[in-house]
PDB file of C-alpha atoms in Angstrom:
ATOM      1  CA  LEU A1465       0.000   0.000   0.000  1.00 78.00           C
ATOM      2  CA  LEU A1466       1.516   3.332  -1.093  1.00 85.00           C
ATOM      3  CA  LEU A1467       0.491   6.720   0.296  1.00 86.00           C
ATOM      4  CA  GLY A1468       1.634  10.141  -0.841  1.00 91.00           C
ATOM      5  CA  ASN A1469       1.612  13.725   0.453  1.00 92.00           C
ATOM      6  CA  THR A1470       1.522  12.575   4.058  1.00 87.00           C
ATOM      7  CA  VAL A1471       0.985  14.187   7.443  1.00 87.00           C
ATOM      8  CA  GLU A1472       3.054  12.547  10.161  1.00 83.00           C
ATOM      9  CA  ARG A1473       3.067  13.640  13.790  1.00 81.00           C
ATOM     10  CA  ALA A1474       1.520  16.987  12.798  1.00 85.00           C
ATOM     11  CA  SER A1475       4.255  17.545  10.198  1.00 89.00           C
ATOM     12  CA  VAL A1476       3.316  17.849   6.520  1.00 92.00           C
ATOM     13  CA  HIS A1477       5.435  16.002   3.928  1.00 93.00           C
ATOM     14  CA  PRO A1478       3.935  16.905   0.522  1.00 94.00           C
ATOM     15  CA  GLN A1479       6.676  15.122  -1.478  1.00 93.00           C
ATOM     16  CA  ARG A1480       6.822  11.942   0.614  1.00 92.00           C
ATOM     17  CA  VAL A1481       5.742   8.451  -0.425  1.00 93.00           C
ATOM     18  CA  ARG A1482       5.161   5.943   2.366  1.00 87.00           C
ATOM     19  CA  TRP A1483       4.655   2.240   1.903  1.00 83.00           C
ATOM     20  CA  SER A1484       3.327  -0.370   4.255  1.00 77.00           C
ATOM     21  CA  ALA A1485       4.785  -3.710   5.144  1.00 72.00           C
ATOM     22  CA  ARG A1486       4.165  -6.381   2.513  1.00 63.00           C
ATOM     23  CA  ASP A1487       0.456  -7.066   2.215  1.00 55.00           C
ATOM     24  CA  TRP A1488       0.885 -10.787   1.596  1.00 50.00           C
ATOM     25  CA  LEU A1489       2.001 -11.007   5.224  1.00 53.00           C
ATOM     26  CA  ASN A1490      -1.238  -9.248   6.281  1.00 55.00           C
ATOM     27  CA  TRP A1491       0.747  -6.329   7.668  1.00 50.00           C
ATOM     28  CA  PHE A1492      -0.399  -3.826   5.093  1.00 50.00           C
ATOM     29  CA  GLU A1493      -1.607  -1.403   7.771  1.00 52.00           C
ATOM     30  CA  ASP A1494       1.843  -1.080   9.317  1.00 52.00           C
ATOM     31  CA  PHE A1495       3.773   1.954   8.049  1.00 57.00           C
ATOM     32  CA  ASP A1496       6.321   2.128  10.850  1.00 58.00           C
ATOM     33  CA  PRO A1497       9.819   1.281   9.529  1.00 51.00           C
ATOM     34  CA  GLU A1498      10.980   0.818  13.129  1.00 54.00           C
ATOM     35  CA  ALA A1499       8.386  -1.895  13.826  1.00 53.00           C
ATOM     36  CA  ILE A1500       9.111  -5.612  13.751  1.00 51.00           C
ATOM     37  CA  TYR A1501       7.254  -6.019  10.466  1.00 55.00           C
ATOM     38  CA  PRO A1502       9.516  -5.976   7.416  1.00 62.00           C
ATOM     39  CA  GLU A1503       9.584  -3.684   4.456  1.00 70.00           C
ATOM     40  CA  SER A1504       7.597  -0.615   5.457  1.00 76.00           C
ATOM     41  CA  GLY A1505       9.363   2.636   4.661  1.00 80.00           C
ATOM     42  CA  ARG A1506       9.363   5.990   2.908  1.00 86.00           C
ATOM     43  CA  ALA A1507      11.002   8.052   0.184  1.00 90.00           C
ATOM     44  CA  ASP A1508      10.989  11.800  -0.384  1.00 93.00           C
ATOM     45  CA  LEU A1509      10.741  12.906  -4.012  1.00 95.00           C
ATOM     46  CA  ILE A1510      12.622  16.132  -3.452  1.00 91.00           C
ATOM     47  CA  GLY A1511      12.810  18.535  -6.349  1.00 91.00           C
ATOM     48  CA  PRO A1512      10.746  21.028  -8.321  1.00 94.00           C
ATOM     49  CA  GLY A1513       7.830  18.606  -8.890  1.00 96.00           C
ATOM     50  CA  GLY A1514       5.773  19.965  -6.011  1.00 96.00           C
ATOM     51  CA  PRO A1515       3.336  18.010  -3.882  1.00 97.00           C
ATOM     52  CA  ILE A1516       2.253  14.471  -4.722  1.00 97.00           C
ATOM     53  CA  THR A1517      -1.277  14.593  -6.100  1.00 97.00           C
ATOM     54  CA  LYS A1518      -2.041  10.988  -7.092  1.00 97.00           C
ATOM     55  CA  ILE A1519      -0.615   7.462  -7.009  1.00 96.00           C
ATOM     56  CA  VAL A1520      -1.991   4.743  -9.283  1.00 95.00           C
ATOM     57  CA  GLY A1521      -1.132   1.076  -9.076  1.00 89.00           C
ATOM     58  CA  GLY A1522      -0.537  -1.641 -11.610  1.00 83.00           C
ATOM     59  CA  PRO A1523       2.537  -3.630 -12.635  1.00 81.00           C
ATOM     60  CA  GLU A1524       4.396  -0.505 -11.583  1.00 90.00           C
ATOM     61  CA  ALA A1525       3.126   2.376  -9.491  1.00 93.00           C
ATOM     62  CA  ILE A1526       2.913   5.812 -11.068  1.00 97.00           C
ATOM     63  CA  VAL A1527       3.358   8.772  -8.754  1.00 97.00           C
ATOM     64  CA  PHE A1528       2.007  12.107  -9.962  1.00 98.00           C
ATOM     65  CA  GLN A1529       3.238  15.375  -8.555  1.00 98.00           C
ATOM     66  CA  GLU A1530       1.981  18.751  -9.723  1.00 97.00           C
ATOM     67  CA  ARG A1531       4.968  19.096 -12.084  1.00 97.00           C
ATOM     68  CA  ALA A1532       6.567  15.640 -12.296  1.00 97.00           C
ATOM     69  CA  ILE A1533       5.772  11.969 -12.798  1.00 98.00           C
ATOM     70  CA  TYR A1534       7.696   9.115 -11.200  1.00 97.00           C
ATOM     71  CA  VAL A1535       7.557   5.402 -11.899  1.00 96.00           C
ATOM     72  CA  ALA A1536       7.927   3.235  -8.796  1.00 94.00           C
ATOM     73  CA  ASN A1537       9.047  -0.377  -8.999  1.00 91.00           C
ATOM     74  CA  TYR A1538       9.290  -2.837  -6.152  1.00 86.00           C
ATOM     75  CA  VAL A1539      12.859  -4.159  -6.172  1.00 86.00           C
ATOM     76  CA  GLY A1540      13.131  -5.695  -2.688  1.00 77.00           C
ATOM     77  CA  GLY A1541      16.360  -5.902  -0.740  1.00 74.00           C
ATOM     78  CA  ASP A1542      17.524  -2.893   1.237  1.00 73.00           C
ATOM     79  CA  LEU A1543      16.146  -0.437  -1.323  1.00 75.00           C
ATOM     80  CA  LEU A1544      12.621  -1.974  -1.470  1.00 82.00           C
ATOM     81  CA  TRP A1545      11.162   0.594  -3.908  1.00 88.00           C
ATOM     82  CA  GLN A1546      12.969   2.349  -6.731  1.00 91.00           C
ATOM     83  CA  PHE A1547      11.561   5.716  -7.851  1.00 94.00           C
ATOM     84  CA  SER A1548      12.585   6.927 -11.318  1.00 95.00           C
ATOM     85  CA  GLU A1549      11.630  10.343 -12.612  1.00 96.00           C
ATOM     86  CA  ALA A1550       9.869   9.823 -15.942  1.00 96.00           C
ATOM     87  CA  GLU A1551       8.585  13.351 -16.623  1.00 95.00           C
ATOM     88  CA  ARG A1552       9.829  16.705 -15.472  1.00 94.00           C
ATOM     89  CA  ASN A1553       7.729  19.866 -15.708  1.00 94.00           C
ATOM     90  CA  ARG A1554       4.590  17.814 -16.372  1.00 96.00           C
ATOM     91  CA  GLY A1555       2.273  16.270 -13.808  1.00 97.00           C
ATOM     92  CA  THR A1556      -1.233  17.096 -12.639  1.00 97.00           C
ATOM     93  CA  LYS A1557      -2.938  19.511 -10.294  1.00 96.00           C
ATOM     94  CA  VAL A1558      -6.238  17.682 -10.880  1.00 96.00           C
ATOM     95  CA  PRO A1559      -5.850  14.376  -8.995  1.00 95.00           C
ATOM     96  CA  ASN A1560      -9.159  12.884 -10.115  1.00 93.00           C
ATOM     97  CA  SER A1561      -8.307  13.438 -13.753  1.00 95.00           C
ATOM     98  CA  VAL A1562      -5.916  10.477 -13.458  1.00 97.00           C
ATOM     99  CA  VAL A1563      -7.404   7.253 -14.841  1.00 95.00           C
ATOM    100  CA  ARG A1564      -5.582   3.977 -15.419  1.00 95.00           C
ATOM    101  CA  VAL A1565      -6.953   1.616 -18.059  1.00 94.00           C
ATOM    102  CA  GLY A1566      -4.731  -1.436 -18.484  1.00 92.00           C
ATOM    103  CA  ASP A1567      -1.168  -0.219 -18.969  1.00 92.00           C
ATOM    104  CA  LEU A1568      -2.248   3.301 -19.976  1.00 96.00           C
ATOM    105  CA  THR A1569      -2.782   6.222 -17.606  1.00 97.00           C
ATOM    106  CA  TYR A1570      -4.764   9.263 -18.746  1.00 98.00           C
ATOM    107  CA  TYR A1571      -4.511  12.661 -17.052  1.00 98.00           C
ATOM    108  CA  VAL A1572      -4.661  16.406 -17.549  1.00 97.00           C
ATOM    109  CA  ALA A1573      -1.560  18.562 -17.088  1.00 97.00           C
ATOM    110  CA  GLU A1574      -1.434  22.344 -17.114  1.00 94.00           C
ATOM    111  CA  ASP A1575      -0.958  22.341 -20.886  1.00 95.00           C
ATOM    112  CA  GLY A1576      -3.591  19.726 -21.754  1.00 96.00           C
ATOM    113  CA  TRP A1577      -4.537  16.057 -21.884  1.00 98.00           C
ATOM    114  CA  TYR A1578      -2.040  13.179 -22.043  1.00 98.00           C
ATOM    115  CA  VAL A1579      -1.697   9.434 -21.875  1.00 98.00           C
ATOM    116  CA  PHE A1580       1.263   8.047 -19.943  1.00 97.00           C
ATOM    117  CA  ALA A1581       2.747   4.687 -20.996  1.00 94.00           C
ATOM    118  CA  GLY A1582       6.193   3.180 -21.259  1.00 87.00           C
ATOM    119  CA  GLY A1583       7.703   5.863 -19.039  1.00 91.00           C
ATOM    120  CA  GLN A1584       6.597   8.854 -21.111  1.00 95.00           C
ATOM    121  CA  SER A1585       3.564  10.973 -21.918  1.00 97.00           C
ATOM    122  CA  ARG A1586       1.968  11.425 -25.303  1.00 97.00           C
ATOM    123  CA  PRO A1587      -0.456  14.304 -26.011  1.00 98.00           C
ATOM    124  CA  ILE A1588      -4.036  13.289 -26.804  1.00 98.00           C
ATOM    125  CA  GLY A1589      -5.790  16.637 -26.547  1.00 97.00           C
ATOM    126  CA  ALA A1590      -3.574  19.035 -28.521  1.00 96.00           C
ATOM    127  CA  GLY A1591      -5.449  20.740 -31.337  1.00 94.00           C
ATOM    128  CA  ARG A1592      -8.673  19.014 -30.305  1.00 95.00           C
ATOM    129  CA  ILE A1593      -9.829  19.514 -26.724  1.00 94.00           C
ATOM    130  CA  ASN A1594      -7.142  21.393 -24.805  1.00 96.00           C
ATOM    131  CA  ASP A1595      -8.295  24.931 -25.635  1.00 94.00           C
ATOM    132  CA  TRP A1596     -11.936  24.093 -24.899  1.00 90.00           C
ATOM    133  CA  TRP A1597     -10.916  22.533 -21.578  1.00 90.00           C
ATOM    134  CA  ARG A1598      -8.740  25.473 -20.585  1.00 89.00           C
ATOM    135  CA  ASP A1599     -11.477  27.969 -21.490  1.00 87.00           C
ATOM    136  CA  ASN A1600     -14.231  26.134 -19.598  1.00 85.00           C
ATOM    137  CA  PHE A1601     -12.729  24.338 -16.609  1.00 87.00           C
ATOM    138  CA  ASP A1602     -13.200  26.124 -13.299  1.00 84.00           C
ATOM    139  CA  SER A1603      -9.812  25.319 -11.732  1.00 86.00           C
ATOM    140  CA  ALA A1604     -10.891  26.747  -8.364  1.00 86.00           C
ATOM    141  CA  PHE A1605     -12.922  23.542  -8.008  1.00 86.00           C
ATOM    142  CA  ALA A1606     -10.353  21.056  -9.310  1.00 88.00           C
ATOM    143  CA  HIS A1607     -11.095  18.815  -6.327  1.00 88.00           C
ATOM    144  CA  HIS A1608     -14.675  18.355  -7.634  1.00 87.00           C
ATOM    145  CA  VAL A1609     -13.567  16.537 -10.793  1.00 90.00           C
ATOM    146  CA  SER A1610     -14.541  12.883 -10.888  1.00 89.00           C
ATOM    147  CA  GLN A1611     -14.184  10.142 -13.464  1.00 91.00           C
ATOM    148  CA  GLY A1612     -15.476   6.769 -14.506  1.00 90.00           C
ATOM    149  CA  VAL A1613     -14.619   4.160 -17.113  1.00 92.00           C
ATOM    150  CA  ASP A1614     -16.915   2.097 -19.307  1.00 92.00           C
ATOM    151  CA  VAL A1615     -14.536  -0.663 -20.385  1.00 91.00           C
ATOM    152  CA  ASP A1616     -17.195  -2.359 -22.524  1.00 92.00           C
ATOM    153  CA  ARG A1617     -17.464   0.745 -24.718  1.00 94.00           C
ATOM    154  CA  ASN A1618     -13.832   1.922 -24.318  1.00 96.00           C
ATOM    155  CA  LEU A1619     -14.958   5.229 -22.813  1.00 95.00           C
ATOM    156  CA  ILE A1620     -13.573   7.414 -20.049  1.00 95.00           C
ATOM    157  CA  TYR A1621     -15.869  10.050 -18.565  1.00 94.00           C
ATOM    158  CA  TRP A1622     -14.723  13.084 -16.591  1.00 93.00           C
ATOM    159  CA  ALA A1623     -17.306  15.234 -14.819  1.00 90.00           C
ATOM    160  CA  PHE A1624     -16.125  18.726 -14.067  1.00 89.00           C
ATOM    161  CA  PRO A1625     -17.404  22.173 -13.065  1.00 86.00           C
ATOM    162  CA  PHE A1626     -17.888  24.505 -16.012  1.00 82.00           C
ATOM    163  CA  GLY A1627     -17.000  28.146 -15.336  1.00 73.00           C
ATOM    164  CA  GLY A1628     -19.722  29.890 -13.359  1.00 72.00           C
ATOM    165  CA  SER A1629     -21.277  26.689 -11.972  1.00 76.00           C
ATOM    166  CA  ASN A1630     -20.121  27.494  -8.427  1.00 78.00           C
ATOM    167  CA  GLY A1631     -18.362  24.153  -8.181  1.00 78.00           C
ATOM    168  CA  GLN A1632     -21.225  21.947  -9.357  1.00 81.00           C
ATOM    169  CA  CYS A1633     -20.135  19.402 -11.975  1.00 84.00           C
ATOM    170  CA  ASN A1634     -22.197  20.248 -15.027  1.00 84.00           C
ATOM    171  CA  LYS A1635     -20.089  19.094 -17.986  1.00 87.00           C
ATOM    172  CA  LEU A1636     -18.815  15.738 -19.171  1.00 89.00           C
ATOM    173  CA  LEU A1637     -15.664  15.221 -21.134  1.00 92.00           C
ATOM    174  CA  ILE A1638     -15.724  11.850 -22.889  1.00 95.00           C
ATOM    175  CA  TYR A1639     -12.757  10.083 -24.468  1.00 97.00           C
ATOM    176  CA  ASN A1640     -12.939   6.923 -26.573  1.00 97.00           C
ATOM    177  CA  TYR A1641      -9.486   5.454 -26.039  1.00 97.00           C
ATOM    178  CA  ALA A1642      -9.934   2.770 -28.710  1.00 97.00           C
ATOM    179  CA  LEU A1643     -10.838   5.296 -31.435  1.00 97.00           C
ATOM    180  CA  ASP A1644      -8.796   8.213 -30.000  1.00 97.00           C
ATOM    181  CA  CYS A1645     -11.706  10.643 -30.222  1.00 97.00           C
ATOM    182  CA  TRP A1646     -13.302  13.158 -27.872  1.00 97.00           C
ATOM    183  CA  SER A1647     -16.836  14.255 -27.133  1.00 94.00           C
ATOM    184  CA  GLN A1648     -18.604  16.334 -24.517  1.00 90.00           C
ATOM    185  CA  GLY A1649     -21.928  16.449 -22.774  1.00 87.00           C
ATOM    186  CA  GLU A1650     -23.961  18.388 -20.267  1.00 85.00           C
ATOM    187  CA  ILE A1651     -25.144  16.905 -16.998  1.00 81.00           C
ATOM    188  CA  THR A1652     -25.587  17.912 -13.379  1.00 77.00           C
ATOM    189  CA  LEU A1653     -24.135  15.491 -10.861  1.00 73.00           C
ATOM    190  CA  ASP A1654     -22.099  15.263  -7.724  1.00 70.00           C
ATOM    191  CA  TRP A1655     -19.783  12.337  -8.475  1.00 67.00           C
ATOM    192  CA  LEU A1656     -18.919   9.741 -11.084  1.00 70.00           C
ATOM    193  CA  ILE A1657     -17.607   6.420  -9.859  1.00 65.00           C
ATOM    194  CA  ARG A1658     -15.974   3.447 -11.544  1.00 60.00           C
ATOM    195  CA  PHE A1659     -17.627   0.063 -11.277  1.00 57.00           C
ATOM    196  CA  ARG A1660     -15.827  -3.191 -12.143  1.00 52.00           C
TER     197      ARG A1660
END
């Protein structure tokens, strides 16, 4: 279990990743590296990336900061986890924009929409949706964004507050990842969730 942007003993560590003891030993709730349980620990991703905003799992963990992306691999031994910077000057300030579908991770950065795979990001919104997003997204309510995936139809949905909505999600951004095409819709809702 990996956690990021932690508060420990009333001290804030926005660039820290903590991991629990190995879950197969049923010690996944133990984050104390001084305890008798093996392999819990921490790493600080010091640098210009800013606070950690999201961690997604899979064959490798992907750690998003506001302005950086790290790939984390479990290597065992004394090191336990290896964190490799994959992107500099690109991350996300919108944590719930991050969606993992198989080996691909979709997210919005300050300059638009991307898919992250193989240790690098590829633009998917340039010249198509980025300007519309930038003109309409109410960034003051970035924490209201939610997302869901319809794997049967290859669709990702993001609900977000349109400018002037006072934080209420009233627009949908829809991406068909099989066809690489975008659409939009209007709706009023509080939260999208992913079932499956």
